[in-house]
Coordinates of C-alpha atoms and ligand atoms in Angstrom, one line a residue:
Chain A
M192 CA 117.4 -118.1 -86.6
D193 CA 120.5 -116.2 -87.4
M194 CA 119.6 -116.2 -91.1
L195 CA 116.5 -114.2 -90.3
S196 CA 117.9 -111.8 -87.7
H197 CA 121.2 -111.2 -89.5
G198 CA 119.5 -110.9 -92.9
R199 CA 117.1 -108.4 -91.5
A200 CA 119.8 -106.4 -89.7
I201 CA 121.8 -106.2 -92.9
A202 CA 118.8 -105.3 -95.1
K203 CA 117.9 -102.5 -92.7
R204 CA 121.4 -101.2 -92.8
E205 CA 121.6 -101.3 -96.6
W206 CA 118.2 -99.6 -96.9
S207 CA 119.2 -96.7 -94.7
A208 CA 122.5 -96.5 -96.5
Y209 CA 120.6 -95.8 -99.7
F210 CA 118.5 -93.1 -98.1
N211 CA 121.3 -91.6 -96.0
S212 CA 123.0 -90.5 -99.2
P213 CA 121.6 -88.6 -102.1
V214 CA 122.0 -91.7 -104.3
A215 CA 118.5 -93.0 -103.5
Y216 CA 116.7 -89.7 -104.4
I217 CA 118.8 -89.1 -107.5
F218 CA 118.1 -92.6 -108.6
I219 CA 114.3 -92.4 -108.1
V220 CA 114.1 -89.0 -109.8
I221 CA 116.1 -90.2 -112.8
F222 CA 114.1 -93.4 -113.1
L223 CA 110.8 -91.6 -113.0
V224 CA 111.9 -88.8 -115.3
L225 CA 113.3 -91.3 -117.9
A226 CA 110.4 -93.7 -117.6
G227 CA 108.0 -90.8 -118.2
F228 CA 110.1 -89.3 -121.0
F229 CA 110.3 -92.5 -122.9
T230 CA 106.7 -93.4 -122.4
F231 CA 105.2 -90.1 -123.3
S232 CA 107.7 -88.5 -125.6
V233 CA 109.6 -91.2 -127.4
S234 CA 106.8 -93.8 -127.7
G235 CA 104.0 -91.2 -128.0
F236 CA 101.7 -92.6 -125.3
Y237 CA 99.0 -90.1 -126.1
E238 CA 99.2 -90.2 -129.9
V239 CA 98.9 -94.0 -130.0
G240 CA 95.6 -93.6 -128.3
Q241 CA 95.8 -97.0 -126.7
A242 CA 95.0 -97.3 -123.0
D243 CA 97.7 -99.8 -122.3
L244 CA 101.3 -99.6 -120.9
R245 CA 103.2 -101.3 -123.7
S246 CA 105.2 -98.2 -124.4
F247 CA 105.9 -97.9 -120.7
F248 CA 107.2 -101.4 -120.0
F249 CA 109.0 -101.6 -123.4
W250 CA 111.7 -99.4 -122.1
H251 CA 112.3 -101.0 -118.7
P252 CA 115.0 -103.4 -119.8
W253 CA 117.0 -100.5 -121.2
L254 CA 116.5 -98.3 -118.2
Y255 CA 117.5 -101.1 -115.8
L256 CA 120.5 -101.8 -117.9
I257 CA 122.1 -98.6 -116.7
L258 CA 120.2 -97.8 -113.5
V259 CA 120.3 -101.2 -111.7
P260 CA 124.1 -101.6 -111.9
A261 CA 124.3 -98.1 -110.4
V262 CA 122.2 -99.3 -107.4
A263 CA 124.1 -102.6 -107.1
M264 CA 127.7 -101.5 -107.6
R265 CA 128.3 -100.4 -104.1
L266 CA 126.8 -103.5 -102.4
W267 CA 130.1 -105.5 -102.1
A268 CA 132.7 -103.2 -103.8
E269 CA 132.2 -100.7 -101.0
E270 CA 132.5 -103.3 -98.3
R271 CA 135.8 -104.4 -99.8
R272 CA 137.1 -100.8 -100.3
Q273 CA 136.4 -99.8 -96.7
G274 CA 137.5 -103.1 -95.4
T275 CA 134.2 -103.6 -93.6
I276 CA 133.8 -107.0 -95.2
E277 CA 136.3 -108.3 -92.7
L278 CA 134.2 -106.8 -89.9
L279 CA 131.1 -108.3 -91.3
F280 CA 132.4 -111.8 -91.8
T281 CA 134.0 -112.0 -88.3
T282 CA 130.8 -111.1 -86.4
S283 CA 129.2 -114.6 -87.1
V284 CA 127.5 -113.3 -90.3
T285 CA 127.7 -115.8 -93.1
P286 CA 128.0 -114.8 -96.8
A287 CA 124.6 -116.3 -97.5
Q288 CA 123.0 -114.1 -94.8
A289 CA 124.7 -111.0 -96.1
I290 CA 123.8 -111.7 -99.7
A291 CA 120.1 -112.3 -98.7
G292 CA 120.0 -109.1 -96.7
K293 CA 121.6 -106.9 -99.3
M294 CA 119.5 -108.5 -102.1
A295 CA 116.3 -107.8 -100.1
A296 CA 117.2 -104.2 -99.4
A297 CA 118.2 -103.3 -103.0
W298 CA 115.3 -105.2 -104.5
A299 CA 112.9 -103.5 -102.2
F300 CA 114.4 -100.2 -103.2
L301 CA 113.9 -100.9 -106.9
G302 CA 110.4 -102.1 -106.1
L303 CA 109.7 -98.7 -104.4
A304 CA 111.0 -96.8 -107.5
L305 CA 108.7 -99.0 -109.6
L306 CA 105.7 -98.4 -107.4
L307 CA 106.3 -94.7 -107.7
T308 CA 105.4 -94.9 -111.4
F309 CA 101.8 -95.3 -110.4
P310 CA 100.7 -92.1 -112.0
I311 CA 101.3 -93.7 -115.4
P312 CA 98.8 -96.5 -115.0
L313 CA 96.4 -94.0 -113.4
T314 CA 96.7 -91.9 -116.5
A315 CA 96.0 -94.9 -118.7
G316 CA 92.9 -95.6 -116.5
W317 CA 91.8 -92.1 -116.9
L318 CA 92.3 -92.1 -120.7
G319 CA 90.5 -95.3 -121.4
R320 CA 89.7 -98.8 -120.1
P321 CA 93.0 -100.6 -119.8
D322 CA 93.2 -104.3 -119.0
W323 CA 94.4 -104.1 -115.4
G324 CA 95.4 -107.8 -115.5
V325 CA 98.0 -107.0 -118.2
I326 CA 99.2 -104.0 -116.3
V327 CA 99.7 -106.0 -113.1
S328 CA 101.5 -108.8 -115.0
G329 CA 103.7 -106.1 -116.6
Y330 CA 104.7 -104.8 -113.2
V331 CA 105.4 -108.3 -112.0
A332 CA 107.6 -108.9 -115.0
S333 CA 109.4 -105.6 -114.5
F334 CA 110.0 -106.4 -110.9
L335 CA 111.4 -109.8 -111.7
L336 CA 113.6 -108.3 -114.4
A337 CA 114.9 -105.8 -111.9
G338 CA 115.8 -108.6 -109.5
A339 CA 117.7 -110.5 -112.2
Y340 CA 119.7 -107.4 -113.2
L341 CA 120.3 -106.8 -109.5
A342 CA 121.7 -110.3 -109.0
V343 CA 124.0 -109.7 -112.0
G344 CA 125.2 -106.4 -110.4
M345 CA 125.6 -108.0 -107.0
F346 CA 127.9 -110.6 -108.6
T347 CA 130.1 -108.1 -110.4
S348 CA 130.2 -106.0 -107.3
A349 CA 131.6 -108.9 -105.4
L350 CA 134.4 -109.3 -108.0
T351 CA 136.1 -106.0 -107.3
R352 CA 136.7 -103.2 -104.8
N353 CA 136.2 -100.7 -107.6
Q354 CA 132.6 -99.6 -108.1
V355 CA 133.2 -98.3 -111.6
I356 CA 134.6 -101.6 -112.7
S357 CA 131.6 -103.4 -111.1
F358 CA 129.3 -101.0 -112.9
I359 CA 130.9 -101.6 -116.4
L360 CA 130.9 -105.4 -116.0
A361 CA 127.3 -105.4 -114.9
V362 CA 126.3 -103.3 -117.9
V363 CA 128.2 -105.6 -120.3
L364 CA 126.7 -108.7 -118.8
G365 CA 123.2 -107.1 -118.8
L366 CA 123.6 -106.0 -122.4
F367 CA 124.4 -109.6 -123.4
L368 CA 121.3 -110.8 -121.5
I369 CA 119.1 -108.3 -123.4
L370 CA 120.7 -108.6 -126.9
A371 CA 120.9 -112.4 -127.0
G372 CA 117.1 -112.5 -127.4
F373 CA 116.4 -109.0 -128.8
Q374 CA 114.5 -109.5 -132.0
P375 CA 116.6 -107.2 -134.3
V376 CA 119.7 -109.0 -133.1
T377 CA 118.4 -112.5 -133.4
D378 CA 117.1 -111.7 -136.9
L379 CA 120.6 -110.5 -137.9
L380 CA 122.3 -113.5 -136.3
S381 CA 120.0 -116.1 -138.0
Q382 CA 121.3 -114.9 -141.4
W383 CA 124.6 -116.6 -140.8
A384 CA 124.3 -118.7 -137.7
P385 CA 122.4 -122.0 -137.5
G386 CA 118.9 -121.6 -136.0
W387 CA 119.5 -123.9 -133.1
L388 CA 122.5 -121.8 -132.0
V389 CA 120.6 -118.6 -132.2
D390 CA 117.7 -120.1 -130.2
G391 CA 120.1 -121.6 -127.7
V392 CA 121.8 -118.3 -127.0
A393 CA 118.4 -116.5 -127.0
A394 CA 117.2 -118.9 -124.3
F395 CA 119.5 -117.1 -121.9
S396 CA 118.0 -113.8 -122.7
F397 CA 115.6 -111.7 -120.5
M398 CA 113.7 -110.6 -123.5
P399 CA 111.4 -113.5 -124.6
H400 CA 110.3 -114.0 -121.0
Y401 CA 109.9 -110.4 -120.2
E402 CA 107.9 -109.8 -123.4
A403 CA 105.6 -112.8 -122.8
M404 CA 104.8 -111.6 -119.3
Q405 CA 104.2 -108.1 -120.5
R406 CA 101.5 -109.3 -122.8
G407 CA 99.8 -110.6 -119.8
V408 CA 100.8 -114.3 -120.2
L409 CA 101.8 -115.6 -116.8
D410 CA 103.6 -118.8 -117.6
A411 CA 105.4 -120.8 -114.9
R412 CA 108.4 -121.2 -117.2
D413 CA 109.0 -117.5 -117.2
F414 CA 109.0 -117.4 -113.4
V415 CA 111.3 -120.3 -113.4
Y416 CA 113.6 -118.5 -115.8
F417 CA 113.9 -115.4 -113.7
A418 CA 114.3 -117.4 -110.6
S419 CA 117.1 -119.4 -112.2
V420 CA 119.0 -116.4 -113.5
T421 CA 118.7 -114.6 -110.2
G422 CA 119.5 -117.7 -108.2
F423 CA 122.5 -118.6 -110.4
M424 CA 124.0 -115.1 -110.1
L425 CA 123.6 -115.1 -106.3
F426 CA 125.2 -118.5 -106.2
L427 CA 128.2 -117.1 -108.2
T428 CA 128.3 -114.2 -105.7
H429 CA 128.4 -116.7 -102.9
L430 CA 131.2 -118.5 -104.6
V431 CA 133.3 -115.4 -105.0
L432 CA 132.7 -114.3 -101.4
G433 CA 133.5 -117.8 -100.2
N434 CA 136.8 -117.8 -102.0
R435 CA 137.7 -114.5 -100.4
T436 CA 136.9 -115.5 -96.9
G437 CA 137.7 -119.2 -97.4
R438 CA 134.2 -120.6 -96.7
Chain B
M760 CA 141.2 -120.6 -74.0
I761 CA 142.8 -120.2 -77.3
K762 CA 144.6 -123.2 -78.7
V763 CA 146.7 -122.8 -81.8
E764 CA 148.5 -125.9 -83.2
H765 CA 151.0 -126.0 -86.0
L766 CA 149.3 -123.2 -87.8
V767 CA 150.5 -122.6 -91.4
K768 CA 149.2 -120.1 -93.9
K769 CA 150.6 -119.9 -97.4
F770 CA 149.7 -117.3 -100.0
G771 CA 150.9 -118.9 -103.2
L772 CA 154.6 -119.6 -102.7
R773 CA 154.9 -117.2 -99.8
T774 CA 154.6 -118.7 -96.3
A775 CA 153.1 -115.9 -94.1
V776 CA 152.7 -118.1 -91.0
N777 CA 155.0 -121.0 -90.5
D778 CA 154.1 -123.7 -88.0
V779 CA 153.0 -121.5 -85.1
S780 CA 151.7 -123.2 -81.9
F781 CA 150.6 -121.6 -78.6
R782 CA 147.9 -121.6 -75.9
V783 CA 146.4 -118.7 -74.1
E784 CA 144.6 -118.9 -70.8
K785 CA 141.9 -116.7 -69.4
G786 CA 143.1 -113.5 -67.8
T787 CA 146.0 -113.2 -70.1
V788 CA 146.9 -110.1 -72.1
L789 CA 149.1 -111.4 -74.9
G790 CA 151.2 -109.0 -76.8
F791 CA 151.9 -110.1 -80.3
L792 CA 155.1 -108.4 -81.4
G793 CA 156.9 -108.5 -84.7
P794 CA 158.1 -106.3 -87.5
N795 CA 155.9 -105.4 -90.4
G796 CA 155.0 -108.4 -92.6
A797 CA 155.9 -110.9 -89.8
G798 CA 152.5 -112.6 -90.0
K799 CA 150.7 -111.0 -87.0
T800 CA 147.6 -110.0 -88.9
T801 CA 147.4 -113.3 -90.8
T802 CA 147.6 -115.3 -87.5
I803 CA 144.9 -113.1 -85.9
R804 CA 142.7 -113.4 -89.0
M805 CA 142.9 -117.2 -88.7
I806 CA 141.9 -117.1 -85.1
A807 CA 139.1 -114.8 -85.9
G808 CA 137.7 -117.2 -88.5
Y809 CA 138.3 -114.8 -91.4
L810 CA 141.0 -116.7 -93.2
P811 CA 141.2 -120.5 -93.4
P812 CA 144.6 -121.9 -92.4
T813 CA 146.5 -123.9 -95.0
S814 CA 147.1 -126.4 -92.3
G815 CA 147.0 -126.7 -88.5
A816 CA 144.2 -126.2 -86.0
V817 CA 142.7 -123.2 -84.1
E818 CA 140.4 -123.6 -81.2
V819 CA 138.6 -120.9 -79.2
N820 CA 136.9 -122.0 -76.0
G821 CA 136.9 -125.5 -77.3
I822 CA 135.3 -124.6 -80.6
D823 CA 137.1 -125.6 -83.8
V824 CA 137.3 -122.3 -85.7
V825 CA 137.8 -123.9 -89.1
A826 CA 134.9 -126.3 -88.7
D827 CA 132.5 -123.9 -87.1
P828 CA 133.6 -120.3 -87.6
V829 CA 130.1 -118.9 -86.7
A830 CA 130.0 -120.5 -83.3
A831 CA 133.6 -119.5 -82.6
Q832 CA 133.0 -115.9 -83.7
K833 CA 130.2 -115.6 -81.0
Q834 CA 133.0 -116.0 -78.4
I835 CA 135.2 -113.4 -80.1
G836 CA 135.4 -109.7 -80.4
Y837 CA 137.7 -108.7 -83.2
M838 CA 139.1 -105.4 -84.2
P839 CA 140.7 -105.6 -87.6
E840 CA 143.8 -103.7 -88.7
N841 CA 143.2 -100.1 -89.8
T842 CA 139.8 -99.8 -88.1
P843 CA 137.4 -100.5 -90.9
L844 CA 134.0 -99.1 -90.2
Y845 CA 130.8 -98.1 -92.1
D846 CA 131.8 -94.5 -92.6
E847 CA 128.4 -93.1 -93.5
M848 CA 126.7 -94.4 -90.4
T849 CA 126.5 -92.6 -87.1
V850 CA 128.3 -94.1 -84.1
E851 CA 124.9 -94.9 -82.5
A852 CA 123.4 -96.5 -85.7
F853 CA 126.6 -98.5 -86.2
L854 CA 126.6 -99.9 -82.6
N855 CA 122.9 -100.6 -82.8
F856 CA 123.5 -102.5 -86.1
L857 CA 126.2 -104.6 -84.4
A858 CA 124.1 -105.2 -81.3
E859 CA 121.4 -106.6 -83.6
I860 CA 123.9 -108.8 -85.5
R861 CA 125.2 -110.0 -82.1
G862 CA 121.7 -111.2 -81.2
F863 CA 120.1 -108.3 -79.2
A864 CA 116.6 -107.3 -80.4
G865 CA 114.3 -104.4 -79.7
A866 CA 114.7 -102.6 -76.4
D867 CA 117.6 -104.9 -75.4
R868 CA 119.5 -103.8 -78.5
R869 CA 119.2 -100.2 -77.7
R870 CA 120.1 -100.8 -74.0
Q871 CA 123.2 -102.7 -75.0
A872 CA 124.3 -100.1 -77.5
D873 CA 123.8 -97.3 -75.0
A874 CA 125.7 -99.2 -72.3
I875 CA 128.6 -99.6 -74.7
I876 CA 128.5 -96.0 -75.8
D877 CA 128.8 -95.0 -72.1
K878 CA 131.5 -97.5 -71.3
C879 CA 133.6 -96.4 -74.2
M880 CA 133.0 -92.7 -73.6
L881 CA 131.4 -92.1 -76.9
S882 CA 128.4 -90.1 -75.8
S883 CA 129.6 -86.8 -77.2
V884 CA 129.9 -88.2 -80.7
R885 CA 127.0 -90.7 -80.8
H886 CA 125.1 -88.8 -83.4
Q887 CA 128.1 -88.0 -85.5
P888 CA 128.8 -89.9 -88.8
I889 CA 131.8 -92.1 -88.3
E890 CA 133.7 -90.5 -91.2
T891 CA 133.8 -87.2 -89.3
L892 CA 135.4 -88.8 -86.1
S893 CA 138.9 -88.1 -85.0
K894 CA 141.3 -91.1 -85.0
G895 CA 140.9 -91.6 -81.3
Y896 CA 137.1 -91.7 -81.4
R897 CA 137.2 -93.9 -84.5
R898 CA 139.4 -96.4 -82.7
R899 CA 137.2 -96.3 -79.6
T900 CA 134.1 -96.9 -81.8
C901 CA 135.8 -100.0 -83.3
L902 CA 136.8 -101.1 -79.8
A903 CA 133.2 -100.7 -78.6
Q904 CA 132.1 -102.9 -81.4
T905 CA 134.2 -105.8 -80.1
L906 CA 132.7 -105.5 -76.6
I907 CA 129.0 -105.4 -77.5
H908 CA 128.3 -109.1 -76.8
D909 CA 130.8 -109.3 -73.9
P910 CA 133.0 -112.0 -75.6
A911 CA 135.5 -114.2 -73.8
V912 CA 138.2 -113.4 -76.3
L913 CA 139.3 -110.1 -77.7
L914 CA 141.6 -110.0 -80.8
L915 CA 142.9 -106.5 -81.4
D916 CA 145.1 -105.9 -84.4
E917 CA 147.3 -102.9 -83.7
P918 CA 144.8 -101.1 -81.4
T919 CA 146.9 -98.0 -80.8
E920 CA 148.7 -97.6 -84.2
G921 CA 148.7 -94.1 -85.5
L922 CA 147.2 -92.5 -82.3
D923 CA 148.8 -89.6 -80.5
P924 CA 150.2 -90.3 -77.0
N925 CA 147.0 -89.1 -75.2
Q926 CA 144.7 -91.2 -77.4
K927 CA 147.0 -94.2 -76.9
Q928 CA 146.8 -93.8 -73.2
V929 CA 143.0 -93.8 -73.3
V930 CA 142.8 -96.9 -75.5
R931 CA 145.3 -98.7 -73.3
E932 CA 143.4 -97.9 -70.2
M933 CA 140.3 -99.3 -71.8
I934 CA 142.1 -102.5 -72.7
E935 CA 143.4 -102.8 -69.1
R936 CA 139.9 -102.3 -67.7
M937 CA 138.6 -105.1 -70.0
A938 CA 141.4 -107.5 -69.2
Q939 CA 139.9 -109.3 -66.2
N940 CA 138.2 -112.6 -67.1
K941 CA 139.0 -112.3 -70.7
I942 CA 141.7 -113.3 -73.1
I943 CA 143.1 -110.4 -75.0
V944 CA 145.4 -110.8 -77.9
L945 CA 146.8 -107.6 -79.3
S946 CA 149.4 -107.1 -82.0
T947 CA 151.6 -104.2 -82.0
H948 CA 155.1 -103.0 -82.8
V949 CA 155.2 -100.5 -80.0
L950 CA 157.3 -102.1 -77.3
E951 CA 156.4 -99.7 -74.5
E952 CA 152.8 -100.9 -74.9
V953 CA 153.8 -104.5 -74.3
E954 CA 155.5 -103.5 -71.1
A955 CA 152.6 -101.3 -70.0
I956 CA 149.7 -103.8 -70.4
C957 CA 150.8 -107.3 -71.4
S958 CA 151.2 -110.2 -69.1
R959 CA 152.8 -112.3 -71.8
V960 CA 154.6 -111.5 -75.0
M961 CA 155.3 -113.4 -78.2
I962 CA 157.7 -112.3 -80.9
I963 CA 157.0 -113.5 -84.4
S964 CA 159.4 -112.9 -87.2
E965 CA 159.0 -114.1 -90.8
G966 CA 156.0 -116.2 -89.8
R967 CA 157.8 -118.1 -87.0
L968 CA 157.3 -117.8 -83.3
Q969 CA 160.7 -116.7 -81.9
V970 CA 160.0 -115.9 -78.3
D971 CA 157.2 -116.6 -75.9
S972 CA 157.8 -115.1 -72.4
R973 CA 156.8 -112.6 -69.8
P974 CA 157.8 -109.0 -70.6
G975 CA 160.0 -108.9 -67.5
D976 CA 161.8 -112.0 -68.4
L977 CA 162.2 -110.9 -71.9
K978 CA 164.0 -107.8 -70.9
K979 CA 166.7 -109.9 -69.2
R980 CA 167.6 -111.1 -72.7
A981 CA 168.7 -107.5 -73.6
G982 CA 172.4 -107.2 -74.2
G983 CA 173.0 -104.6 -71.6
Y984 CA 170.8 -106.1 -68.9
N985 CA 172.1 -105.4 -65.3
T986 CA 175.0 -103.4 -66.6
L987 CA 175.8 -101.1 -63.7
T988 CA 176.8 -97.5 -64.0
I989 CA 178.4 -96.1 -60.9
E990 CA 179.6 -92.6 -60.0
V991 CA 182.0 -92.6 -57.2
V992 CA 184.4 -90.2 -55.5
A993 CA 187.7 -92.1 -55.6
P994 CA 191.2 -92.2 -57.2
A995 CA 190.9 -93.4 -60.8
A996 CA 193.4 -96.3 -60.8
E997 CA 192.3 -97.7 -57.5
A998 CA 188.6 -97.6 -58.4
L999 CA 189.2 -99.4 -61.7
Q1000 CA 191.1 -102.1 -59.9
A1001 CA 188.8 -102.5 -56.9
F1002 CA 185.6 -102.9 -59.0
A1003 CA 187.3 -105.3 -61.4
E1004 CA 188.0 -107.6 -58.5
I1005 CA 184.3 -108.3 -57.9
P1006 CA 183.9 -111.9 -59.0
D1007 CA 180.8 -111.4 -61.1
V1008 CA 182.3 -108.5 -63.0
A1009 CA 183.5 -109.2 -66.5
E1010 CA 184.7 -105.8 -67.4
V1011 CA 185.1 -102.3 -66.0
V1012 CA 185.0 -99.4 -68.4
S1013 CA 185.8 -95.8 -67.4
L1014 CA 183.2 -93.5 -68.9
S1015 CA 184.7 -90.3 -67.5
S1016 CA 187.6 -89.7 -65.1
G1017 CA 188.1 -86.5 -63.1
S1018 CA 190.6 -85.7 -60.4
E1019 CA 187.9 -86.6 -57.8
K1020 CA 185.0 -88.3 -59.4
Q1021 CA 185.0 -91.4 -61.5
V1022 CA 182.1 -92.7 -63.7
L1023 CA 182.5 -96.4 -64.4
R1024 CA 180.5 -99.0 -66.2
L1025 CA 180.5 -102.5 -64.7
V1026 CA 179.5 -105.3 -67.1
P1027 CA 178.3 -108.5 -65.4
K1028 CA 179.6 -111.9 -66.5
D1029 CA 176.2 -113.4 -66.7
R1030 CA 173.5 -110.8 -66.3
Q1031 CA 173.9 -110.9 -62.5
S1032 CA 172.9 -107.9 -60.4
L1033 CA 176.1 -106.0 -59.3
A1034 CA 174.7 -103.2 -57.2
V1035 CA 175.1 -104.7 -53.7
R1036 CA 178.7 -105.9 -54.3
A1037 CA 179.7 -102.5 -55.8
I1038 CA 178.3 -100.6 -52.8
E1039 CA 180.2 -103.0 -50.4
V1040 CA 183.4 -102.3 -52.3
A1041 CA 182.9 -98.6 -52.1
S1042 CA 181.9 -98.4 -48.5
A1043 CA 184.8 -100.7 -47.4
R1044 CA 187.1 -98.0 -48.8
R1045 CA 185.0 -95.1 -47.6
W1046 CA 184.4 -93.9 -51.1
L1047 CA 181.3 -91.8 -51.6
V1048 CA 178.9 -93.2 -54.2
T1049 CA 177.0 -90.3 -55.8
E1050 CA 175.0 -92.2 -58.3
L1051 CA 174.2 -95.8 -59.1
R1052 CA 172.2 -97.1 -62.1
S1053 CA 171.4 -100.6 -63.1
D1054 CA 170.3 -101.2 -66.7
P1055 CA 166.7 -102.7 -66.5
G1056 CA 167.1 -104.1 -70.0
R1057 CA 165.3 -102.6 -73.0
L1058 CA 162.7 -104.4 -74.9
D1059 CA 163.6 -102.8 -78.2
D1060 CA 167.1 -104.1 -77.8
V1061 CA 165.7 -107.6 -77.4
F1062 CA 163.3 -107.1 -80.2
R1063 CA 166.2 -105.9 -82.5
Q1064 CA 168.4 -108.8 -81.4
I1065 CA 165.8 -111.4 -82.2
T1066 CA 164.3 -110.0 -85.4
I1067 CA 167.6 -108.8 -86.9
T1068 CA 169.6 -112.0 -86.2
D1069 CA 166.9 -113.7 -88.0
D1070 CA 167.4 -111.6 -91.1
V1071 CA 171.1 -112.0 -91.0
G1072 CA 170.8 -115.7 -90.5
R1073 CA 168.7 -116.0 -93.6
K1074 CA 171.2 -114.1 -95.7
T1075 CA 174.1 -116.3 -94.7
A1076 CA 172.1 -119.5 -95.0
Ligands
LIG1318 N1 146.0 -111.7 -98.8 C1 147.3 -111.9 -99.0 N2 147.8 -112.3 -100.1 C2 149.1 -112.5 -100.3 N3 150.0 -112.2 -99.3 C3 149.6 -111.8 -98.2 C4 148.2 -111.6 -97.9 N4 148.1 -111.2 -96.6 C5 149.3 -111.1 -96.1 N5 150.3 -111.5 -97.0 C6 151.7 -111.6 -96.8 O1 151.9 -112.3 -95.7 C7 153.0 -111.8 -94.9 C8 152.5 -111.5 -93.5 O2 151.6 -110.4 -93.5 P1 150.8 -109.9 -92.2 O3 150.2 -111.0 -91.5 O4 149.9 -108.8 -92.7 O5 152.0 -109.2 -91.4 P2 152.0 -108.2 -90.1 O6 150.6 -108.1 -89.7 O7 152.8 -108.9 -89.1 O8 152.6 -107.0 -90.6 C9 153.5 -110.5 -95.6 O9 154.6 -110.9 -96.3 C10 152.3 -110.2 -96.5 O10 152.8 -109.6 -97.7
LIG1319 MG1 149.5 -106.4 -89.6

């Protein structure tokens, strides 16, 4: 009962906090401009002549690497800097409820930004006959990826009252999660590390799962992977908040 | 009712609250006094279910705060130190948010928020972002937040700190108005405040409860309590002698001595009131008393006596 009503109240508050400040608009504009720039200019969407969104989704892990921590950094750091965390956790809100509400709001916000890229698939549909199943699966993968990054950023935000520190920590952690399974890096590592180690580290990475889903392969294991990373990071967040407030 | 038993809070090696026990009944306004760092905030945070005690028990209206902070917090309105608020929200949005958290939905929520806005005289600033409020309005907004679910217990950590005298007066009047049927615990280091609104006062120093009494009784502990200053038209030597002969008088000091008028200070042996006997002595001799003042006792003297002795005691220990 409280879980729902408290979660919803907090989600609503966070959502309007994004839109009451220029942050939301700046974020959406930057995200759309960069997504378009990389897709059309860097990857040469038109020149390749393929009506698919590979070149569009290819860049998302890198865009999110910077942009998602920027969205997540204030979630807890700001509560701690302003001292409102004390207010929040003395009004019968539990850490789990607050985490759920904040996660929902921020993830929905990222989802909105992602939906606003709709002109890109429309362009692809206008240029040729894309496989819409692959495109939908790509969007699902991107949304899950955004959620995983967000959970990382939520965790680092809970660690500090300083948004900048939270941002940097989240980027570093995110970079690890990309690079551990990024092919150029795994190729390089396998030259001097045993194969099982490289594979073991790579298993933590976003990339193999994200790439598989992008190709249109919806495998339960990839969903489980994203759910575990996100869940684990939220669990760590709960641990940190519990330590602060003694729950 | 608030029940605190053998409450201890340690931060590493430092003991911030050291074996504090007390009970507070409905209708009480309890003033929690103590110098900075005495442990007031830490104690209040433990009652509010924000910090877990190292040991000891806290109960609010029969609910164990440590075991079930959520249920306890539904009985409590808490104003943390330094008035933390969501600065970017408007007063109205903030109070609506809290009303929702406190379990009001839909039209109920809006009605509740509006009622509190009226009650706390916030109508003129309701659409203003909190960061643009003056200190007085900011404090009132935070106070409004504590009232939204009409809790049985209010915990106010330094509610008037940093306000100008007029703003203080407003906040105090609000607290007084809320006092019936509630328990109010407020911490402060402003002594006049305790006198003005508290029915009970506790002094805490270095984490220990030093005094638990009524403000009026506490004043009697002041060093100068019931010392009588008398201005009388009489010959100097005779006046000194006559007043010194009153049985309860320990000492007579001449503050100023003219050819006609004497100003004397009469110190009682054991805090007794001396006024009646002094007037009898004067009228028996047909001396004209032009002024008579009995020291009502000053809380800051008591406060200083208690909190400083403690410091000194530690140094010599
Ligand atoms: N989170 C904390 N970590 C370490 N020490 C603390 C913490 N909170 C308070 N203290 C210490 O506990 C003591 C009591 O502090 P506090 O309860 O804030 O006093 P008061 O409110 O009476 O000024 C102080 O010595 C303070 O430094
Ligand atoms: Mg304090």
